[in-house]
C-alpha positions as a printed NumPy array, in Angstrom:
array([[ 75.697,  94.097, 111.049],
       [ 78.552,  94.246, 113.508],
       [ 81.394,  96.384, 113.427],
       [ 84.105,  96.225, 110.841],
       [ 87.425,  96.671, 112.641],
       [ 90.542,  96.889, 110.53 ],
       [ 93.917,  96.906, 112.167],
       [ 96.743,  97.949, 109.99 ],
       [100.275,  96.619, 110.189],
       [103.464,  97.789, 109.304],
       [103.354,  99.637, 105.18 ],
       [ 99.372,  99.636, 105.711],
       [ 98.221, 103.511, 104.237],
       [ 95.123, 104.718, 106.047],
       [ 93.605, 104.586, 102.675],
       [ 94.173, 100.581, 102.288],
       [ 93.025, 100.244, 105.766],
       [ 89.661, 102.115, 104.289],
       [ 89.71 ,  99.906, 101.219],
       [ 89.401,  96.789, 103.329],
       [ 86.963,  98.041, 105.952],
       [ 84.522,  98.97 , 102.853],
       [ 85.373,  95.806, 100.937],
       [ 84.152,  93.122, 103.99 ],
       [ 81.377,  95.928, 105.457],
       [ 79.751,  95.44 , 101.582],
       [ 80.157,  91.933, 101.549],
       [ 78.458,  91.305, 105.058],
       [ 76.139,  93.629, 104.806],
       [ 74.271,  91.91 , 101.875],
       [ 74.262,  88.213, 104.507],
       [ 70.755,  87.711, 105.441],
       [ 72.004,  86.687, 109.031],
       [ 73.399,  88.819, 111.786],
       [ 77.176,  89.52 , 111.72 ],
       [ 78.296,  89.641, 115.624],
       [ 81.581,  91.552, 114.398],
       [ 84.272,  90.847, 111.937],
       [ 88.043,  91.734, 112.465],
       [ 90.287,  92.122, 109.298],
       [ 94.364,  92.651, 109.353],
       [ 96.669,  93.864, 107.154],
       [100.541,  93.682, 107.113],
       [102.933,  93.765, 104.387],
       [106.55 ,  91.671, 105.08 ],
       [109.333,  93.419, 105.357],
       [111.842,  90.997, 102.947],
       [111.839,  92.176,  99.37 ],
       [112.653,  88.563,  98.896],
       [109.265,  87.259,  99.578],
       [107.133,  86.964,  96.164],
       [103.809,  87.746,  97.92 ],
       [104.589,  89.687, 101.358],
       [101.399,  91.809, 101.075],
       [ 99.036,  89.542, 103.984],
       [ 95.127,  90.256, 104.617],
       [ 93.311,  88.35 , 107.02 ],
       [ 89.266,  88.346, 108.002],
       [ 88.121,  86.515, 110.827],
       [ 83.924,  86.738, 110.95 ],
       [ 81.784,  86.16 , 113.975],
       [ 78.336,  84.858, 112.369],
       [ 75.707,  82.484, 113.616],
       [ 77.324,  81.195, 116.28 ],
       [ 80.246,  80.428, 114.235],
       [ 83.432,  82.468, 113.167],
       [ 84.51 ,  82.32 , 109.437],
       [ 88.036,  83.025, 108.524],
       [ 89.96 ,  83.925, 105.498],
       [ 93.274,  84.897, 104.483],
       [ 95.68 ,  85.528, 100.912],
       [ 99.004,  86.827, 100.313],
       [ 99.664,  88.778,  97.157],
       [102.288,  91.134,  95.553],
       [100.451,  93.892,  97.18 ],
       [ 97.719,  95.378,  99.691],
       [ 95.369,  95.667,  96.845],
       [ 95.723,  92.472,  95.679],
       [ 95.914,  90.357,  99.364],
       [ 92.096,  92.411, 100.14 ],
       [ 91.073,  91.348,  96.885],
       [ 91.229,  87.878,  97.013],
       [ 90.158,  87.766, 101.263],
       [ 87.637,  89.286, 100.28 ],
       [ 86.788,  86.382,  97.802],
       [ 87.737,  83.554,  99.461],
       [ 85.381,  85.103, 102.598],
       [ 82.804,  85.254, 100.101],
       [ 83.159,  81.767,  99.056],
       [ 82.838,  80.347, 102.304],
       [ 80.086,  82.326, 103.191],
       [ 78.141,  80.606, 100.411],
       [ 79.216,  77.283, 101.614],
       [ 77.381,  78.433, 104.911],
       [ 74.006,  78.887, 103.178],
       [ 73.803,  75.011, 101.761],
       [ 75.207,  73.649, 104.791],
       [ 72.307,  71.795, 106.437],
       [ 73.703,  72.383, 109.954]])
């Protein structure tokens, strides 16, 4: 697999930015294809106002094709989280698509 490069925004802890990098890396690594690279960032919103300001975003390079994902939560955690599943569900889409 390709590097895993995380780039942390503003309110991003080193230890979130680790979270995410080891979150995608397993993901990937269990694809059967080769990943070229994958870039994921993380920001959280400055305006208490917003209900979900915590932002994660993957963008994959795979097959000749790049794969993006992104969710906005109440937090860090939760943004990753659900990325990290939507990536996964379009990765399976991937594997039935005839193309």
């Amino acid at each position: 697999m390709g590097p895993v490069t995380v780039h942390p925004g503003n309110r991003i802890t080193p230890a979130m930015a680790a979270h995410a990098h080891a979150r995608v890396a397993e993901l990937l690594d269990a694809l059967p294809e080769p990943v070229l690279d994958a870039t994921v960032r993380l920001s959280v919103l400055p305006d208490r106002a917003i209900p979900r300001p915590a932002r994660a975003r993957v963008s994959v390079r795979l097959r000749g094709r790049r794969i993006r994902a992104h969710a906005q939560a109440a937090n860090p955690h939760g943004a990753v989280e659900l990325m990290r599943a939507r990536l996964a569900a379009r990765l399976r889409t991937l594997d039935t698509d005839p193309t």
